[in-house]
Tab-separated table of C-alpha atoms in Angstrom:
chain	number	residue	atom	x	y	z
A	1	MET	CA	-0.928	0.865	-55.653
A	2	GLY	CA	-3.709	1.472	-53.122
A	3	LYS	CA	-3.862	-2.243	-52.332
A	4	ILE	CA	-0.130	-2.328	-51.574
A	5	ILE	CA	-0.382	0.652	-49.200
A	6	PHE	CA	-3.402	-0.947	-47.520
A	7	LEU	CA	-1.487	-4.237	-47.139
A	8	ILE	CA	1.573	-2.494	-45.672
A	9	MET	CA	-0.575	-0.501	-43.221
A	10	SER	CA	-2.410	-3.671	-42.171
A	11	LEU	CA	0.878	-5.483	-41.548
A	12	LEU	CA	2.202	-2.581	-39.488
A	13	LEU	CA	-0.942	-2.608	-37.371
A	14	LEU	CA	-0.641	-6.354	-36.806
A	15	ILE	CA	3.012	-6.042	-35.830
A	16	GLY	CA	2.022	-3.447	-33.227
A	17	CYS	CA	-0.605	-5.766	-31.757
A	18	SER	CA	0.420	-8.431	-29.313
A	19	SER	CA	-1.179	-11.400	-27.662
A	20	GLN	CA	0.568	-10.488	-24.424
A	21	LYS	CA	-1.970	-10.608	-21.611
A	22	GLU	CA	0.279	-9.299	-18.851
A	23	VAL	CA	-0.809	-5.969	-17.486
A	24	VAL	CA	2.074	-3.650	-16.783
A	25	ALA	CA	1.502	-1.398	-13.791
A	26	LYS	CA	2.338	2.263	-13.991
A	27	SER	CA	5.342	3.225	-11.929
A	28	ALA	CA	4.123	4.115	-8.475
A	29	ILE	CA	5.231	7.205	-6.657
A	30	PHE	CA	7.222	6.752	-3.453
A	31	GLN	CA	4.289	7.728	-1.236
A	32	SER	CA	1.983	5.059	-2.704
A	33	VAL	CA	1.059	1.682	-1.269
A	34	SER	CA	-1.435	-0.959	-2.343
A	35	ASN	CA	-5.017	-0.774	-1.118
A	36	ASP	CA	-4.315	-3.791	1.098
A	37	GLU	CA	-1.386	-2.060	2.823
A	38	ALA	CA	-3.206	1.191	3.610
A	39	LEU	CA	-5.149	1.723	6.809
A	40	LEU	CA	-7.959	4.223	6.413
A	41	LEU	CA	-8.967	5.443	9.868
A	42	SER	CA	-11.452	8.142	8.985
A	43	LYS	CA	-15.099	7.267	8.613
A	44	GLU	CA	-15.618	10.884	7.497
A	45	SER	CA	-13.535	10.525	4.359
A	46	ASP	CA	-15.171	10.336	0.961
A	47	ASN	CA	-13.822	7.217	-0.753
A	48	GLY	CA	-10.399	7.468	0.843
A	49	SER	CA	-9.807	11.132	0.052
A	50	CYS	CA	-8.113	13.741	2.217
A	51	LEU	CA	-10.793	15.881	3.823
A	52	ARG	CA	-8.792	19.070	3.286
A	53	CYS	CA	-7.628	18.769	-0.319
A	54	GLY	CA	-9.337	15.701	-1.770
A	55	MET	CA	-6.135	13.841	-2.637
A	56	ASP	CA	-6.138	10.038	-2.582
A	57	LEU	CA	-5.064	8.770	0.862
A	58	VAL	CA	-3.731	5.472	-0.511
A	59	LYS	CA	-1.711	7.133	-3.266
A	60	TYR	CA	-0.091	9.453	-0.707
A	61	TYR	CA	-0.226	6.999	2.202
A	62	LYS	CA	3.390	7.292	3.366
A	63	THR	CA	2.777	10.941	4.287
A	64	ASN	CA	-0.656	10.374	5.903
A	65	HIS	CA	-1.495	11.936	9.240
A	66	ALA	CA	-4.590	11.489	11.370
A	67	ALA	CA	-6.126	13.199	14.396
A	68	SER	CA	-9.376	13.313	16.345
A	69	LEU	CA	-11.837	16.161	16.701
A	70	ASP	CA	-15.229	15.900	18.376
A	71	GLU	CA	-14.978	12.094	18.529
A	72	LYS	CA	-14.361	11.867	14.769
A	73	ILE	CA	-11.084	10.749	13.221
A	74	TYR	CA	-9.771	12.873	10.388
A	75	GLN	CA	-7.135	11.518	8.031
A	76	TYR	CA	-4.948	13.798	5.941
A	77	CYS	CA	-2.709	13.155	2.948
A	78	SER	CA	0.132	15.075	4.586
A	79	ILE	CA	1.351	17.169	7.491
A	80	HIS	CA	0.541	20.118	5.235
A	81	CYS	CA	-3.196	19.325	5.306
A	82	LEU	CA	-3.056	18.589	9.052
A	83	GLN	CA	-1.547	22.061	9.509
A	84	ASP	CA	-4.218	23.520	7.237
A	85	HIS	CA	-6.892	22.124	9.581
A	86	LEU	CA	-5.024	23.484	12.630
A	87	TYR	CA	-4.905	26.856	10.895
A	88	ASP	CA	-8.704	26.929	11.294
A	89	GLY	CA	-8.130	27.194	15.062
A	90	VAL	CA	-9.277	23.676	15.982
A	91	SER	CA	-7.737	21.584	18.769
A	92	LEU	CA	-6.952	18.199	17.295
A	93	LYS	CA	-6.319	15.263	19.637
A	94	ASN	CA	-4.156	12.159	19.316
A	95	PRO	CA	-2.227	13.228	16.192
A	96	GLN	CA	-0.628	10.300	14.374
A	97	VAL	CA	1.559	9.759	11.333
A	98	VAL	CA	2.392	6.779	9.141
A	99	ASP	CA	5.818	5.271	9.772
A	100	ILE	CA	7.036	4.681	6.211
A	101	ASN	CA	8.793	1.433	7.091
A	102	SER	CA	6.032	-0.405	8.985
A	103	LEU	CA	3.163	1.501	7.276
A	104	LYS	CA	1.468	1.704	10.680
A	105	PHE	CA	0.236	4.835	12.388
A	106	ILE	CA	2.348	6.007	15.331
A	107	GLY	CA	1.943	8.963	17.657
A	108	VAL	CA	3.643	12.067	16.289
A	109	ASP	CA	5.418	12.439	19.636
A	110	LYS	CA	7.249	9.161	18.895
A	111	ALA	CA	8.080	10.013	15.266
A	112	TYR	CA	11.331	11.207	13.752
A	113	TYR	CA	10.810	13.209	10.580
A	114	VAL	CA	13.253	13.595	7.709
A	115	VAL	CA	12.455	16.998	6.239
A	116	GLY	CA	13.809	18.252	2.922
A	117	SER	CA	15.062	14.999	1.395
A	118	ASN	CA	15.412	14.504	-2.355
A	119	VAL	CA	12.333	12.225	-2.294
A	120	LYS	CA	9.320	14.165	-3.498
A	121	GLY	CA	6.887	15.206	-0.796
A	122	THR	CA	3.128	15.640	-0.690
A	123	MET	CA	1.419	19.055	-0.928
A	124	SER	CA	4.749	20.844	-0.456
A	125	ARG	CA	8.070	21.332	-2.189
A	126	ILE	CA	9.766	20.322	1.058
A	127	SER	CA	9.268	16.621	1.759
A	128	LYS	CA	8.428	15.369	5.245
A	129	TYR	CA	8.616	11.619	5.990
A	130	ALA	CA	8.184	10.016	9.412
A	131	PHE	CA	9.933	7.070	11.041
A	132	SER	CA	9.382	5.226	14.296
A	133	SER	CA	13.070	5.315	15.232
A	134	LYS	CA	15.866	7.807	14.917
A	135	GLU	CA	18.095	5.115	13.403
A	136	GLU	CA	15.633	4.475	10.556
A	137	ALA	CA	15.335	8.209	9.936
A	138	GLU	CA	19.120	8.561	9.794
A	139	ILE	CA	19.432	5.666	7.317
A	140	PHE	CA	16.889	7.386	5.046
A	141	GLN	CA	18.647	10.738	5.558
A	142	LYS	CA	22.041	9.313	4.551
A	143	LYS	CA	20.544	7.970	1.333
A	144	HIS	CA	18.246	10.888	0.447
A	145	GLY	CA	19.469	13.930	2.380
A	146	GLY	CA	17.327	16.196	4.521
A	147	GLU	CA	17.303	16.941	8.217
A	148	VAL	CA	16.086	14.719	11.058
A	149	MET	CA	13.713	16.521	13.420
A	150	ASP	CA	10.722	16.005	15.675
A	151	PHE	CA	7.073	16.597	14.787
A	152	TYR	CA	6.954	20.153	16.134
A	153	LYS	CA	9.886	21.296	14.026
A	154	ALA	CA	8.414	19.539	10.967
A	155	LEU	CA	5.105	21.282	11.679
A	156	GLU	CA	6.936	24.633	11.791
A	157	VAL	CA	8.314	23.919	8.315
A	158	ALA	CA	4.803	23.047	7.092
A	159	THR	CA	3.456	26.240	8.689
A	160	LYS	CA	5.886	28.334	6.630
A	161	ASP	CA	4.065	27.158	3.489
A	162	PHE	CA	0.945	28.934	4.730
A	163	LYS	CA	2.718	32.087	5.859
A	164	GLU	CA	4.167	32.459	2.368
A	165	ARG	CA	0.732	32.002	0.741
A	166	ARG	CA	-1.463	34.062	3.080
């Protein structure tokens, strides 16, 4: 009897094993890109991590922001972490954001944000994604909801996160 149970268990184990050599990637989150697609600007970052929260800049690349302070470039996983740095009272220069379509950094003054879409955000319950043109933002908005606004209004929304916590 024990031999039969052993034989059945062995067969079940073999059935579960496969010679398939293909590696199946985990489903990526919307914010993610490949390492080759991401541009890491900050020399201050520790292995591609956000300096404010430690999150992976490549994994959350589509919400990345960057700015300069004292001739150093700081890169953030989100507008939330950029606002967190501003909350310290610093004067950041040349703020930029990733345009989610081109994956290139653009000046925040040229960006159109879709705030509050049904696509999950980074570091906040309210998503904030940037586009280089109003038309691209409106296409995303029609598909995913939210409101199109400029950087300063999006920053106000991010600031509310801190007012509620502090």
